[in-house]
């Protein structure tokens, strides 16, 4: 049973409006609710809940065969609220707002966009130029059909496992030659699906994909240790910037960050972005290679190196 709800010290009308909105939100989530449970949760008499359901929400709710209350057929949305929750989970926005309940979100949708107290800046996404290939890949994954395509002008044959969206880009996770790989969907050409036969998925590949939070597919990882200056430490503690990130705060306020990296290119863009406030402590050769790359870049763009600049 849910704990009693704290409704604050507003006026009687405000409390009534809050109670009705919460009841409706619960009903729109597909619940069949019990009047006694509602009375306990809202700290009111059962007769008050009976008036809410039988009079104030007349025509919107009805008593079911079990005695519980539910939305009438005409009041039900064509898209159940649970589907909206599933969509938020699928789109990776389930943790976007501190409160994802319908009692919070539905009133926000009724406010004109220019007057809302919140605004979410969109992430740039690539244009796949149509949905045909995307749908073909979805169907191939669901039916376990082999895919043939050109990738960077090379013919490929792969067993598709999952379509993965990461940082505005769609990738195909697929097995090729017994190895799990990822392919940028936008770079697939001449896609063909062999519908005459099906393949058997490798359970280890499926488990690996489910456990990953990035698109770098390799079983080999390198433990990397970073030293993060106190001035930017907050940016590393408020959210995960690196895979399997763990950190320890030292007495000077700096962080010692540990991560496990599949490929240097998974790490170096993050380190370069935060220079000079982040340093690769281990492995030392990765730090040296990054410094050498920066030196070469500076030499290339030196004012007296016109020939090198124009050749880029």
Coordinates of C-alpha atoms in Angstrom, one line a residue:
X1 CA 0.0 0.0 0.0
X2 CA 1.3 3.5 -0.9
X3 CA 2.2 5.9 1.9
X4 CA -0.1 8.8 2.6
X5 CA 0.5 11.7 0.3
X6 CA 1.5 15.1 1.7
X7 CA -0.5 17.7 0.0
X8 CA 0.7 20.9 1.7
X9 CA -1.2 23.6 3.4
X10 CA -3.0 25.2 0.4
X11 CA -6.7 26.2 0.4
X12 CA -9.5 23.6 0.3
X13 CA -10.0 24.3 -3.4
X14 CA -6.2 23.8 -4.1
X15 CA -6.2 20.5 -2.2
X16 CA -9.2 19.3 -4.1
X17 CA -7.6 20.2 -7.5
X18 CA -4.4 18.4 -6.5
X19 CA -6.3 15.3 -5.4
X20 CA -8.4 15.1 -8.5
X21 CA -5.4 15.6 -10.8
X22 CA -3.4 12.9 -9.0
X23 CA -6.4 10.5 -9.2
X24 CA -6.8 11.2 -12.9
X25 CA -3.1 10.7 -13.5
X26 CA -3.2 7.3 -11.8
X27 CA -6.3 6.3 -13.9
X28 CA -4.6 7.4 -17.1
X29 CA -1.7 5.1 -16.2
X30 CA -4.1 2.2 -16.6
X31 CA -4.8 1.6 -12.9
X32 CA -8.0 0.4 -11.4
X33 CA -8.1 2.1 -8.0
X34 CA -9.7 1.4 -4.7
X35 CA -11.6 4.1 -2.9
X36 CA -10.4 3.0 0.6
X37 CA -6.7 3.0 -0.6
X38 CA -7.2 6.5 -2.0
X39 CA -8.7 7.7 1.3
X40 CA -5.7 6.4 3.2
X41 CA -3.2 8.0 0.7
X42 CA -4.9 11.4 0.7
X43 CA -5.7 11.4 4.4
X44 CA -9.4 12.1 3.8
X45 CA -12.7 10.3 4.6
X46 CA -13.9 7.5 2.3
X47 CA -17.1 9.5 1.6
X48 CA -14.9 12.4 0.3
X49 CA -13.3 10.0 -2.2
X50 CA -16.8 8.6 -3.1
X51 CA -17.9 12.2 -4.0
X52 CA -14.7 12.7 -6.1
X53 CA -15.4 9.5 -8.1
X54 CA -19.2 9.5 -8.2
X55 CA -19.9 13.2 -8.6
X56 CA -16.9 15.4 -9.4
X57 CA -15.5 12.9 -12.0
X58 CA -18.9 11.7 -13.2
X59 CA -18.7 10.6 -16.8
X60 CA -15.0 10.2 -16.7
X61 CA -14.7 7.3 -14.3
X62 CA -16.8 4.2 -13.6
X63 CA -16.9 1.4 -11.1
X64 CA -15.7 -1.9 -12.5
X65 CA -17.0 -5.4 -11.8
X66 CA -14.4 -5.8 -9.0
X67 CA -15.6 -2.6 -7.3
X68 CA -12.5 -0.7 -8.3
X69 CA -12.7 2.5 -10.3
X70 CA -11.4 3.0 -13.8
X71 CA -11.7 5.4 -16.7
X72 CA -14.7 5.1 -18.9
X73 CA -14.1 3.9 -22.5
X74 CA -14.7 7.4 -23.9
X75 CA -12.2 9.0 -21.5
X76 CA -9.4 6.6 -22.2
X77 CA -6.6 7.9 -24.5
X78 CA -5.9 6.2 -27.8
X79 CA -2.3 5.7 -26.6
X80 CA -2.1 4.2 -23.1
X81 CA 0.1 6.1 -20.6
X82 CA 2.2 3.0 -20.1
X83 CA 3.2 3.3 -23.8
X84 CA 4.4 6.9 -23.2
X85 CA 6.6 5.6 -20.4
X86 CA 7.9 2.8 -22.6
X87 CA 8.6 5.4 -25.3
X88 CA 10.6 7.6 -22.8
X89 CA 12.6 4.5 -21.9
X90 CA 13.2 3.5 -25.5
X91 CA 14.3 7.1 -26.4
X92 CA 16.6 7.3 -23.4
X93 CA 14.8 10.2 -21.7
X94 CA 13.4 8.3 -18.7
X95 CA 15.7 10.2 -16.4
X96 CA 15.4 13.6 -18.2
X97 CA 13.1 15.2 -15.6
X98 CA 13.5 14.7 -11.8
X99 CA 9.7 13.8 -11.8
X100 CA 8.4 11.6 -14.7
X101 CA 5.0 11.1 -13.2
X102 CA 1.9 12.0 -15.3
X103 CA 0.7 14.2 -12.5
X104 CA 3.8 16.4 -13.2
X105 CA 4.1 16.0 -17.0
X106 CA 0.5 16.4 -18.1
X107 CA 0.1 19.9 -16.7
X108 CA 3.4 21.0 -18.3
X109 CA 2.1 19.9 -21.7
X110 CA -0.9 22.3 -21.3
X111 CA 1.4 25.3 -20.9
X112 CA 2.4 27.1 -24.1
X113 CA 6.0 26.3 -25.0
X114 CA 7.1 30.0 -24.7
X115 CA 5.7 30.1 -21.1
X116 CA 7.0 26.9 -19.7
X117 CA 9.5 27.0 -16.9
X118 CA 11.6 24.3 -18.5
X119 CA 13.3 23.9 -21.9
X120 CA 15.3 21.0 -23.2
X121 CA 17.9 21.8 -25.8
X122 CA 17.7 19.2 -28.6
X123 CA 20.7 17.0 -29.5
X124 CA 21.7 17.2 -33.2
X125 CA 20.8 14.0 -35.0
X126 CA 22.0 12.7 -38.4
X127 CA 19.6 12.5 -41.3
X128 CA 19.4 9.0 -42.6
X129 CA 17.7 10.1 -45.7
X130 CA 14.6 8.0 -45.3
X131 CA 13.3 5.0 -43.3
X132 CA 13.5 2.2 -45.9
X133 CA 16.9 0.9 -44.8
X134 CA 16.1 1.4 -41.2
X135 CA 12.9 -0.6 -41.4
X136 CA 14.7 -3.4 -43.4
X137 CA 17.3 -3.6 -40.7
X138 CA 14.7 -3.7 -37.9
X139 CA 12.9 -6.5 -39.7
X140 CA 16.1 -8.4 -40.3
X141 CA 17.0 -8.2 -36.6
X142 CA 13.6 -9.4 -35.5
X143 CA 13.5 -12.2 -38.1
X144 CA 17.2 -13.1 -37.7
X145 CA 18.0 -12.7 -41.4
X146 CA 21.4 -12.3 -42.9
X147 CA 22.3 -8.8 -44.3
X148 CA 24.5 -8.0 -47.3
X149 CA 25.7 -4.4 -47.9
X150 CA 28.6 -2.3 -49.1
X151 CA 30.5 -0.5 -46.3
X152 CA 33.2 1.9 -47.2
X153 CA 33.2 0.4 -50.7
X154 CA 33.8 -3.1 -49.3
X155 CA 31.2 -5.9 -49.6
X156 CA 30.1 -7.2 -46.1
X157 CA 27.9 -10.0 -44.9
X158 CA 26.7 -9.7 -41.3
X159 CA 24.2 -11.1 -38.8
X160 CA 22.3 -8.1 -37.3
X161 CA 21.7 -8.0 -33.6
X162 CA 20.6 -4.5 -32.6
X163 CA 20.2 -0.9 -33.8
X164 CA 21.9 1.5 -31.3
X165 CA 21.6 5.2 -31.1
X166 CA 24.6 7.0 -29.6
X167 CA 25.3 10.8 -29.6
X168 CA 22.9 11.5 -32.6
X169 CA 24.2 8.6 -34.7
X170 CA 22.6 5.3 -35.5
X171 CA 24.8 2.2 -35.5
X172 CA 24.1 -1.4 -36.4
X173 CA 25.5 -4.0 -34.0
X174 CA 26.2 -7.1 -36.1
X175 CA 28.3 -10.3 -36.1
X176 CA 30.7 -10.7 -39.0
X177 CA 33.1 -13.6 -39.3
X178 CA 32.4 -14.6 -35.7
X179 CA 33.2 -11.1 -34.3
X180 CA 30.8 -8.5 -33.0
X181 CA 31.2 -5.2 -34.8
X182 CA 29.4 -1.9 -35.3
X183 CA 28.5 -0.2 -38.6
X184 CA 27.3 3.4 -39.1
X185 CA 23.8 3.0 -40.6
X186 CA 24.3 6.1 -42.7
X187 CA 27.3 4.5 -44.5
X188 CA 25.5 1.3 -45.5
X189 CA 25.0 1.0 -49.2
X190 CA 23.1 -1.5 -51.4
X191 CA 21.5 -3.2 -48.4
X192 CA 19.9 -6.5 -49.1
X193 CA 18.3 -8.9 -46.6
X194 CA 18.3 -12.7 -47.2
X195 CA 14.8 -13.7 -46.1
X196 CA 15.2 -17.3 -47.2
X197 CA 17.1 -18.4 -44.1
X198 CA 17.8 -17.4 -40.6
X199 CA 20.7 -17.5 -38.2
X200 CA 21.1 -18.3 -34.5
X201 CA 22.2 -15.5 -32.3
X202 CA 25.2 -16.0 -30.0
X203 CA 23.9 -15.5 -26.5
X204 CA 27.3 -14.1 -25.4
X205 CA 27.0 -11.4 -28.1
X206 CA 23.5 -10.4 -26.9
X207 CA 24.6 -10.2 -23.3
X208 CA 27.6 -8.1 -24.2
X209 CA 25.5 -5.6 -26.2
X210 CA 22.9 -5.4 -23.4
X211 CA 25.7 -4.6 -20.9
X212 CA 27.4 -1.9 -23.0
X213 CA 26.8 1.8 -22.7
X214 CA 28.8 2.7 -25.9
X215 CA 29.4 1.4 -29.4
X216 CA 33.0 0.3 -29.1
X217 CA 32.8 -3.5 -29.5
X218 CA 35.9 -5.4 -28.3
X219 CA 36.5 -7.8 -25.4
X220 CA 39.9 -6.2 -24.8
X221 CA 40.0 -3.2 -22.6
X222 CA 42.8 -1.0 -21.1
X223 CA 42.5 0.4 -17.6
X224 CA 43.2 4.1 -17.8
X225 CA 43.8 6.4 -14.8
X226 CA 43.3 10.2 -15.2
X227 CA 44.2 13.1 -12.9
X228 CA 41.4 15.7 -13.0
X229 CA 42.1 19.2 -11.6
X230 CA 39.8 20.6 -8.9
X231 CA 38.5 23.3 -11.2
X232 CA 36.7 20.8 -13.5
X233 CA 36.2 17.9 -11.0
X234 CA 32.5 18.7 -10.7
X235 CA 31.9 17.9 -14.4
X236 CA 33.2 14.4 -13.9
X237 CA 31.3 13.7 -10.7
X238 CA 27.8 14.9 -11.8
X239 CA 27.6 12.3 -14.6
X240 CA 29.5 9.5 -16.3
X241 CA 31.8 10.9 -19.0
X242 CA 33.7 7.7 -19.5
X243 CA 32.8 4.0 -19.5
X244 CA 32.7 2.2 -16.1
X245 CA 34.0 5.5 -14.6
X246 CA 35.0 5.5 -10.9
X247 CA 36.6 8.4 -9.1
X248 CA 38.3 9.2 -5.8
X249 CA 38.6 12.7 -4.4
X250 CA 42.0 13.6 -3.0
X251 CA 42.7 16.2 -0.3
X252 CA 43.5 18.9 -2.8
X253 CA 40.1 18.6 -4.4
X254 CA 41.4 16.8 -7.5
X255 CA 40.0 13.5 -8.8
X256 CA 41.8 10.3 -9.6
X257 CA 39.5 8.8 -12.3
X258 CA 39.6 5.2 -13.4
X259 CA 38.0 4.0 -16.6
X260 CA 38.2 1.0 -18.9
X261 CA 38.7 1.9 -22.6
X262 CA 38.3 -0.3 -25.7
X263 CA 40.2 2.1 -28.0
X264 CA 42.2 5.3 -27.5
X265 CA 39.8 7.2 -29.7
X266 CA 37.2 6.5 -27.0
X267 CA 39.2 8.5 -24.5
X268 CA 41.3 11.1 -26.3
X269 CA 38.5 13.4 -27.4
X270 CA 37.3 13.7 -23.8
X271 CA 40.8 14.4 -22.5
X272 CA 41.6 17.0 -25.3
X273 CA 38.3 18.8 -24.5
X274 CA 39.3 19.3 -20.9
X275 CA 43.0 20.2 -21.4
X276 CA 45.0 21.4 -19.5
X277 CA 42.9 20.3 -16.6
X278 CA 43.0 16.5 -17.3
X279 CA 46.1 14.4 -17.6
X280 CA 46.5 10.7 -18.5
X281 CA 48.5 9.1 -15.6
X282 CA 48.3 5.6 -16.9
X283 CA 49.2 4.2 -19.4
X284 CA 52.0 6.7 -19.8
X285 CA 52.5 5.9 -23.5
X286 CA 48.9 7.1 -24.2
X287 CA 49.8 10.4 -22.6
X288 CA 53.0 10.6 -24.6
X289 CA 51.2 9.8 -27.9
X290 CA 48.6 12.5 -27.2
X291 CA 51.2 15.1 -26.5
X292 CA 53.1 14.2 -29.6
X293 CA 49.9 14.5 -31.7
X294 CA 49.3 18.0 -30.2
X295 CA 52.9 19.0 -31.0
X296 CA 52.5 17.9 -34.6
X297 CA 49.2 19.8 -34.9
X298 CA 50.8 23.0 -33.6
X299 CA 53.7 22.6 -36.0
X300 CA 51.3 22.1 -38.9
X301 CA 49.5 25.2 -38.1
X302 CA 52.5 27.4 -37.3
X303 CA 52.4 30.8 -39.1
X304 CA 55.6 29.9 -41.1
X305 CA 54.3 26.6 -42.3
X306 CA 52.1 27.8 -45.2
X307 CA 52.8 24.9 -47.4
X308 CA 51.7 22.3 -44.8
X309 CA 48.5 24.2 -44.0
X310 CA 47.4 24.5 -47.6
X311 CA 47.9 20.8 -48.2
X312 CA 45.4 19.8 -45.5

